[in-house]
């Protein structure tokens, strides 16, 4: 276009050559769209190279012998750093660019032998895949007395070599929900592009506060004055690699709410692969102040169970955060009412869908979301096609049913 002074509207019209466009401001963005009366489709000439096309594979993951669904199993293409996880029903859907049609899709979960299948064999069908539990035979390991604290220290000593020492971008899918009386009353989904600093610098708070290798929790500190005791309790397999299982719990002499759980450490390279932990049930009711910031004076809120899962996955020899899940259960009772008690379950999870290591720079302030932002749902009609070609965690059966109920209720009240 010719040089000169333009208003935003004039510039858009000049660039697009279309003065029928409507322009709407949404925060720091301009939304361009055709008014309804003018939005009849027109033929547009587009070269094939200018469009990124995708194909999808979907199915479910189950145990080979019990046929029970495998929840939170990993599904992805390792060399492309693209993937997702199965939901609690073991179901998955993975969308991939056409350039990966000749790739192998890898399915794995802790305690199972991983499986790889050509992506071409999975297209346009619903595939039920069975993973075989991995039985560790005595010939595979050298039986010796294992010091769990030594394993933890070796894991920390290898932290710099196993985890990224350079900033990266993580494209992640995040969702959270609130359930009351076993019914969903709130649901939020989002996609974050996360600027992740290296593991020897301070970093993101928010949902990534559970990146345990970024912000080491007390139970990963094997120092002599640690409030925890440790035991080597098992050997299992994670992504076809043997892993030591370290169980931990607070010392008997400590009478405050700390954690207990299991730590999975790769036997060969000492990388932290996964941690399952929860607030000690013996002292859970003392932990209300840790999880409840504000409440009505007429309510008494008591935590019943608080549990987390954090896992890491290897790509090109380096480990990155893969999946984070938190489940918090509360008992809510109105004061001076004997029988009005509700159980509230709030949960959140985030899965890394893509990793980028090239041209990584910090976001400008105007592009950044404050890490302590709290999402709250407004009225909506749930659209299964909204995410397009982005990889998400599929909603479970009960979640799908709840979405329908929420949507119909909103339409009924015109909220």
mmCIF file with all atom_site columns, C-alpha atoms in Angstrom, residues 249-377:
data_model
loop_
_atom_site.group_PDB
_atom_site.id
_atom_site.type_symbol
_atom_site.label_atom_id
_atom_site.label_alt_id
_atom_site.label_comp_id
_atom_site.label_asym_id
_atom_site.label_entity_id
_atom_site.label_seq_id
_atom_site.pdbx_PDB_ins_code
_atom_site.Cartn_x
_atom_site.Cartn_y
_atom_site.Cartn_z
_atom_site.occupancy
_atom_site.B_iso_or_equiv
_atom_site.pdbx_formal_charge
_atom_site.auth_seq_id
_atom_site.auth_comp_id
_atom_site.auth_asym_id
_atom_site.auth_atom_id
_atom_site.pdbx_PDB_model_num
ATOM 1   C CA . UNK A 1 249 ? 6.739   -40.396 54.950 1.00 0.00 ? 249 UNK A CA 1
ATOM 2   C CA . UNK A 1 250 ? 7.164   -37.938 57.765 1.00 0.00 ? 250 UNK A CA 1
ATOM 3   C CA . UNK A 1 251 ? 8.965   -38.972 60.945 1.00 0.00 ? 251 UNK A CA 1
ATOM 4   C CA . UNK A 1 252 ? 6.773   -40.365 63.704 1.00 0.00 ? 252 UNK A CA 1
ATOM 5   C CA . UNK A 1 253 ? 7.923   -37.590 66.044 1.00 0.00 ? 253 UNK A CA 1
ATOM 6   C CA . UNK A 1 254 ? 6.464   -34.846 63.812 1.00 0.00 ? 254 UNK A CA 1
ATOM 7   C CA . UNK A 1 255 ? 2.823   -33.983 64.491 1.00 0.00 ? 255 UNK A CA 1
ATOM 8   C CA . UNK A 1 256 ? 2.019   -31.583 61.665 1.00 0.00 ? 256 UNK A CA 1
ATOM 9   C CA . UNK A 1 257 ? 0.669   -32.073 58.118 1.00 0.00 ? 257 UNK A CA 1
ATOM 10  C CA . UNK A 1 258 ? 3.531   -33.063 55.830 1.00 0.00 ? 258 UNK A CA 1
ATOM 11  C CA . UNK A 1 259 ? 3.561   -35.418 52.836 1.00 0.00 ? 259 UNK A CA 1
ATOM 12  C CA . UNK A 1 260 ? 3.950   -39.092 52.036 1.00 0.00 ? 260 UNK A CA 1
ATOM 13  C CA . UNK A 1 261 ? 4.355   -40.794 48.675 1.00 0.00 ? 261 UNK A CA 1
ATOM 14  C CA . UNK A 1 262 ? 6.544   -42.564 46.109 1.00 0.00 ? 262 UNK A CA 1
ATOM 15  C CA . UNK A 1 263 ? 9.479   -41.254 44.067 1.00 0.00 ? 263 UNK A CA 1
ATOM 16  C CA . UNK A 1 264 ? 10.472  -42.970 40.793 1.00 0.00 ? 264 UNK A CA 1
ATOM 17  C CA . UNK A 1 265 ? 14.150  -42.616 39.777 1.00 0.00 ? 265 UNK A CA 1
ATOM 18  C CA . UNK A 1 266 ? 15.725  -44.004 36.599 1.00 0.00 ? 266 UNK A CA 1
ATOM 19  C CA . UNK A 1 267 ? 18.191  -46.772 37.547 1.00 0.00 ? 267 UNK A CA 1
ATOM 20  C CA . UNK A 1 268 ? 20.642  -45.891 34.767 1.00 0.00 ? 268 UNK A CA 1
ATOM 21  C CA . UNK A 1 269 ? 20.842  -42.084 34.621 1.00 0.00 ? 269 UNK A CA 1
ATOM 22  C CA . UNK A 1 270 ? 19.318  -41.157 38.027 1.00 0.00 ? 270 UNK A CA 1
ATOM 23  C CA . UNK A 1 271 ? 16.667  -38.891 36.474 1.00 0.00 ? 271 UNK A CA 1
ATOM 24  C CA . UNK A 1 272 ? 13.490  -38.171 38.411 1.00 0.00 ? 272 UNK A CA 1
ATOM 25  C CA . UNK A 1 273 ? 10.668  -39.706 36.360 1.00 0.00 ? 273 UNK A CA 1
ATOM 26  C CA . UNK A 1 274 ? 7.592   -39.329 38.539 1.00 0.00 ? 274 UNK A CA 1
ATOM 27  C CA . UNK A 1 275 ? 6.358   -38.469 42.038 1.00 0.00 ? 275 UNK A CA 1
ATOM 28  C CA . UNK A 1 276 ? 2.999   -39.457 43.556 1.00 0.00 ? 276 UNK A CA 1
ATOM 29  C CA . UNK A 1 277 ? 2.397   -37.741 46.892 1.00 0.00 ? 277 UNK A CA 1
ATOM 30  C CA . UNK A 1 278 ? -0.363  -36.656 49.253 1.00 0.00 ? 278 UNK A CA 1
ATOM 31  C CA . UNK A 1 279 ? -0.823  -34.772 52.497 1.00 0.00 ? 279 UNK A CA 1
ATOM 32  C CA . UNK A 1 280 ? -0.505  -37.266 55.345 1.00 0.00 ? 280 UNK A CA 1
ATOM 33  C CA . UNK A 1 281 ? -4.101  -38.436 56.014 1.00 0.00 ? 281 UNK A CA 1
ATOM 34  C CA . UNK A 1 282 ? -3.354  -38.619 59.750 1.00 0.00 ? 282 UNK A CA 1
ATOM 35  C CA . UNK A 1 283 ? -2.981  -34.825 59.916 1.00 0.00 ? 283 UNK A CA 1
ATOM 36  C CA . UNK A 1 284 ? -5.031  -33.733 56.889 1.00 0.00 ? 284 UNK A CA 1
ATOM 37  C CA . UNK A 1 285 ? -7.637  -31.824 58.911 1.00 0.00 ? 285 UNK A CA 1
ATOM 38  C CA . UNK A 1 286 ? -4.897  -29.592 60.310 1.00 0.00 ? 286 UNK A CA 1
ATOM 39  C CA . UNK A 1 287 ? -3.987  -28.494 56.773 1.00 0.00 ? 287 UNK A CA 1
ATOM 40  C CA . UNK A 1 288 ? -7.035  -26.287 56.081 1.00 0.00 ? 288 UNK A CA 1
ATOM 41  C CA . UNK A 1 289 ? -4.944  -23.118 56.253 1.00 0.00 ? 289 UNK A CA 1
ATOM 42  C CA . UNK A 1 290 ? -2.676  -24.431 53.476 1.00 0.00 ? 290 UNK A CA 1
ATOM 43  C CA . UNK A 1 291 ? -5.493  -24.699 50.918 1.00 0.00 ? 291 UNK A CA 1
ATOM 44  C CA . UNK A 1 292 ? -8.328  -22.348 51.904 1.00 0.00 ? 292 UNK A CA 1
ATOM 45  C CA . UNK A 1 293 ? -7.589  -18.638 51.472 1.00 0.00 ? 293 UNK A CA 1
ATOM 46  C CA . UNK A 1 294 ? -11.080 -17.190 51.875 1.00 0.00 ? 294 UNK A CA 1
ATOM 47  C CA . UNK A 1 295 ? -14.416 -18.576 52.994 1.00 0.00 ? 295 UNK A CA 1
ATOM 48  C CA . UNK A 1 296 ? -17.770 -17.433 54.297 1.00 0.00 ? 296 UNK A CA 1
ATOM 49  C CA . UNK A 1 297 ? -18.024 -17.099 58.056 1.00 0.00 ? 297 UNK A CA 1
ATOM 50  C CA . UNK A 1 298 ? -21.010 -19.444 57.941 1.00 0.00 ? 298 UNK A CA 1
ATOM 51  C CA . UNK A 1 299 ? -18.993 -22.293 56.459 1.00 0.00 ? 299 UNK A CA 1
ATOM 52  C CA . UNK A 1 300 ? -16.598 -24.768 57.943 1.00 0.00 ? 300 UNK A CA 1
ATOM 53  C CA . UNK A 1 301 ? -14.247 -26.238 55.326 1.00 0.00 ? 301 UNK A CA 1
ATOM 54  C CA . UNK A 1 302 ? -12.155 -29.275 56.217 1.00 0.00 ? 302 UNK A CA 1
ATOM 55  C CA . UNK A 1 303 ? -9.752  -30.967 53.777 1.00 0.00 ? 303 UNK A CA 1
ATOM 56  C CA . UNK A 1 304 ? -10.324 -34.724 53.427 1.00 0.00 ? 304 UNK A CA 1
ATOM 57  C CA . UNK A 1 305 ? -7.694  -35.759 50.853 1.00 0.00 ? 305 UNK A CA 1
ATOM 58  C CA . UNK A 1 306 ? -5.097  -33.795 48.884 1.00 0.00 ? 306 UNK A CA 1
ATOM 59  C CA . UNK A 1 307 ? -3.040  -35.742 46.330 1.00 0.00 ? 307 UNK A CA 1
ATOM 60  C CA . UNK A 1 308 ? -0.723  -34.851 43.431 1.00 0.00 ? 308 UNK A CA 1
ATOM 61  C CA . UNK A 1 309 ? 1.030   -36.585 40.541 1.00 0.00 ? 309 UNK A CA 1
ATOM 62  C CA . UNK A 1 310 ? 3.980   -35.063 38.673 1.00 0.00 ? 310 UNK A CA 1
ATOM 63  C CA . UNK A 1 311 ? 5.773   -36.819 35.791 1.00 0.00 ? 311 UNK A CA 1
ATOM 64  C CA . UNK A 1 312 ? 8.673   -36.057 33.452 1.00 0.00 ? 312 UNK A CA 1
ATOM 65  C CA . UNK A 1 313 ? 9.417   -37.328 29.950 1.00 0.00 ? 313 UNK A CA 1
ATOM 66  C CA . UNK A 1 314 ? 12.655  -37.561 27.989 1.00 0.00 ? 314 UNK A CA 1
ATOM 67  C CA . UNK A 1 315 ? 13.113  -35.881 24.630 1.00 0.00 ? 315 UNK A CA 1
ATOM 68  C CA . UNK A 1 316 ? 16.460  -35.751 22.802 1.00 0.00 ? 316 UNK A CA 1
ATOM 69  C CA . UNK A 1 317 ? 18.289  -36.858 25.945 1.00 0.00 ? 317 UNK A CA 1
ATOM 70  C CA . UNK A 1 318 ? 16.765  -34.180 28.202 1.00 0.00 ? 318 UNK A CA 1
ATOM 71  C CA . UNK A 1 319 ? 13.824  -34.483 30.605 1.00 0.00 ? 319 UNK A CA 1
ATOM 72  C CA . UNK A 1 320 ? 10.894  -32.047 30.578 1.00 0.00 ? 320 UNK A CA 1
ATOM 73  C CA . UNK A 1 321 ? 7.754   -31.734 32.664 1.00 0.00 ? 321 UNK A CA 1
ATOM 74  C CA . UNK A 1 322 ? 5.072   -33.938 31.110 1.00 0.00 ? 322 UNK A CA 1
ATOM 75  C CA . UNK A 1 323 ? 1.952   -34.140 33.269 1.00 0.00 ? 323 UNK A CA 1
ATOM 76  C CA . UNK A 1 324 ? 0.772   -32.500 36.482 1.00 0.00 ? 324 UNK A CA 1
ATOM 77  C CA . UNK A 1 325 ? -2.428  -33.506 38.276 1.00 0.00 ? 325 UNK A CA 1
ATOM 78  C CA . UNK A 1 326 ? -3.879  -32.362 41.593 1.00 0.00 ? 326 UNK A CA 1
ATOM 79  C CA . UNK A 1 327 ? -7.005  -33.615 43.381 1.00 0.00 ? 327 UNK A CA 1
ATOM 80  C CA . UNK A 1 328 ? -8.315  -31.821 46.466 1.00 0.00 ? 328 UNK A CA 1
ATOM 81  C CA . UNK A 1 329 ? -11.329 -33.082 48.441 1.00 0.00 ? 329 UNK A CA 1
ATOM 82  C CA . UNK A 1 330 ? -13.049 -30.940 51.079 1.00 0.00 ? 330 UNK A CA 1
ATOM 83  C CA . UNK A 1 331 ? -15.927 -31.409 53.487 1.00 0.00 ? 331 UNK A CA 1
ATOM 84  C CA . UNK A 1 332 ? -18.094 -28.278 53.652 1.00 0.00 ? 332 UNK A CA 1
ATOM 85  C CA . UNK A 1 333 ? -20.572 -27.775 56.461 1.00 0.00 ? 333 UNK A CA 1
ATOM 86  C CA . UNK A 1 334 ? -22.765 -24.835 57.360 1.00 0.00 ? 334 UNK A CA 1
ATOM 87  C CA . UNK A 1 335 ? -22.382 -23.776 60.939 1.00 0.00 ? 335 UNK A CA 1
ATOM 88  C CA . UNK A 1 336 ? -25.221 -24.587 63.336 1.00 0.00 ? 336 UNK A CA 1
ATOM 89  C CA . UNK A 1 337 ? -26.700 -27.106 60.857 1.00 0.00 ? 337 UNK A CA 1
ATOM 90  C CA . UNK A 1 338 ? -26.298 -30.769 61.730 1.00 0.00 ? 338 UNK A CA 1
ATOM 91  C CA . UNK A 1 339 ? -27.091 -32.450 58.444 1.00 0.00 ? 339 UNK A CA 1
ATOM 92  C CA . UNK A 1 340 ? -26.118 -29.987 55.723 1.00 0.00 ? 340 UNK A CA 1
ATOM 93  C CA . UNK A 1 341 ? -22.702 -31.392 54.718 1.00 0.00 ? 341 UNK A CA 1
ATOM 94  C CA . UNK A 1 342 ? -21.297 -31.472 51.185 1.00 0.00 ? 342 UNK A CA 1
ATOM 95  C CA . UNK A 1 343 ? -18.176 -33.049 49.726 1.00 0.00 ? 343 UNK A CA 1
ATOM 96  C CA . UNK A 1 344 ? -16.373 -30.745 47.281 1.00 0.00 ? 344 UNK A CA 1
ATOM 97  C CA . UNK A 1 345 ? -13.789 -32.108 44.855 1.00 0.00 ? 345 UNK A CA 1
ATOM 98  C CA . UNK A 1 346 ? -11.652 -29.648 42.936 1.00 0.00 ? 346 UNK A CA 1
ATOM 99  C CA . UNK A 1 347 ? -9.028  -30.842 40.487 1.00 0.00 ? 347 UNK A CA 1
ATOM 100 C CA . UNK A 1 348 ? -6.590  -29.500 37.939 1.00 0.00 ? 348 UNK A CA 1
ATOM 101 C CA . UNK A 1 349 ? -4.200  -30.983 35.422 1.00 0.00 ? 349 UNK A CA 1
ATOM 102 C CA . UNK A 1 350 ? -1.785  -29.839 32.767 1.00 0.00 ? 350 UNK A CA 1
ATOM 103 C CA . UNK A 1 351 ? -0.108  -31.831 30.005 1.00 0.00 ? 351 UNK A CA 1
ATOM 104 C CA . UNK A 1 352 ? 2.768   -30.753 27.778 1.00 0.00 ? 352 UNK A CA 1
ATOM 105 C CA . UNK A 1 353 ? 1.692   -31.114 24.151 1.00 0.00 ? 353 UNK A CA 1
ATOM 106 C CA . UNK A 1 354 ? 4.711   -29.635 22.409 1.00 0.00 ? 354 UNK A CA 1
ATOM 107 C CA . UNK A 1 355 ? 8.278   -28.586 23.234 1.00 0.00 ? 355 UNK A CA 1
ATOM 108 C CA . UNK A 1 356 ? 10.186  -25.854 21.377 1.00 0.00 ? 356 UNK A CA 1
ATOM 109 C CA . UNK A 1 357 ? 13.852  -25.113 22.014 1.00 0.00 ? 357 UNK A CA 1
ATOM 110 C CA . UNK A 1 358 ? 14.638  -22.779 19.083 1.00 0.00 ? 358 UNK A CA 1
ATOM 111 C CA . UNK A 1 359 ? 14.480  -18.967 19.264 1.00 0.00 ? 359 UNK A CA 1
ATOM 112 C CA . UNK A 1 360 ? 13.192  -18.924 22.840 1.00 0.00 ? 360 UNK A CA 1
ATOM 113 C CA . UNK A 1 361 ? 12.788  -15.449 24.322 1.00 0.00 ? 361 UNK A CA 1
ATOM 114 C CA . UNK A 1 362 ? 10.903  -14.029 27.261 1.00 0.00 ? 362 UNK A CA 1
ATOM 115 C CA . UNK A 1 363 ? 7.384   -12.810 26.556 1.00 0.00 ? 363 UNK A CA 1
ATOM 116 C CA . UNK A 1 364 ? 6.717   -9.109  26.581 1.00 0.00 ? 364 UNK A CA 1
ATOM 117 C CA . UNK A 1 365 ? 4.657   -7.890  29.515 1.00 0.00 ? 365 UNK A CA 1
ATOM 118 C CA . UNK A 1 366 ? 1.699   -7.116  27.266 1.00 0.00 ? 366 UNK A CA 1
ATOM 119 C CA . UNK A 1 367 ? 1.604   -10.768 26.080 1.00 0.00 ? 367 UNK A CA 1
ATOM 120 C CA . UNK A 1 368 ? 1.959   -12.324 29.518 1.00 0.00 ? 368 UNK A CA 1
ATOM 121 C CA . UNK A 1 369 ? -0.729  -13.684 31.802 1.00 0.00 ? 369 UNK A CA 1
ATOM 122 C CA . UNK A 1 370 ? -0.153  -12.981 35.518 1.00 0.00 ? 370 UNK A CA 1
ATOM 123 C CA . UNK A 1 371 ? 0.827   -16.293 37.082 1.00 0.00 ? 371 UNK A CA 1
ATOM 124 C CA . UNK A 1 372 ? -1.693  -15.908 39.913 1.00 0.00 ? 372 UNK A CA 1
ATOM 125 C CA . UNK A 1 373 ? -4.651  -15.375 37.593 1.00 0.00 ? 373 UNK A CA 1
ATOM 126 C CA . UNK A 1 374 ? -7.720  -17.295 38.762 1.00 0.00 ? 374 UNK A CA 1
ATOM 127 C CA . UNK A 1 375 ? -9.994  -18.643 36.033 1.00 0.00 ? 375 UNK A CA 1
ATOM 128 C CA . UNK A 1 376 ? -13.721 -18.469 36.564 1.00 0.00 ? 376 UNK A CA 1
ATOM 129 C CA . UNK A 1 377 ? -16.284 -19.724 34.108 1.00 0.00 ? 377 UNK A CA 1
#
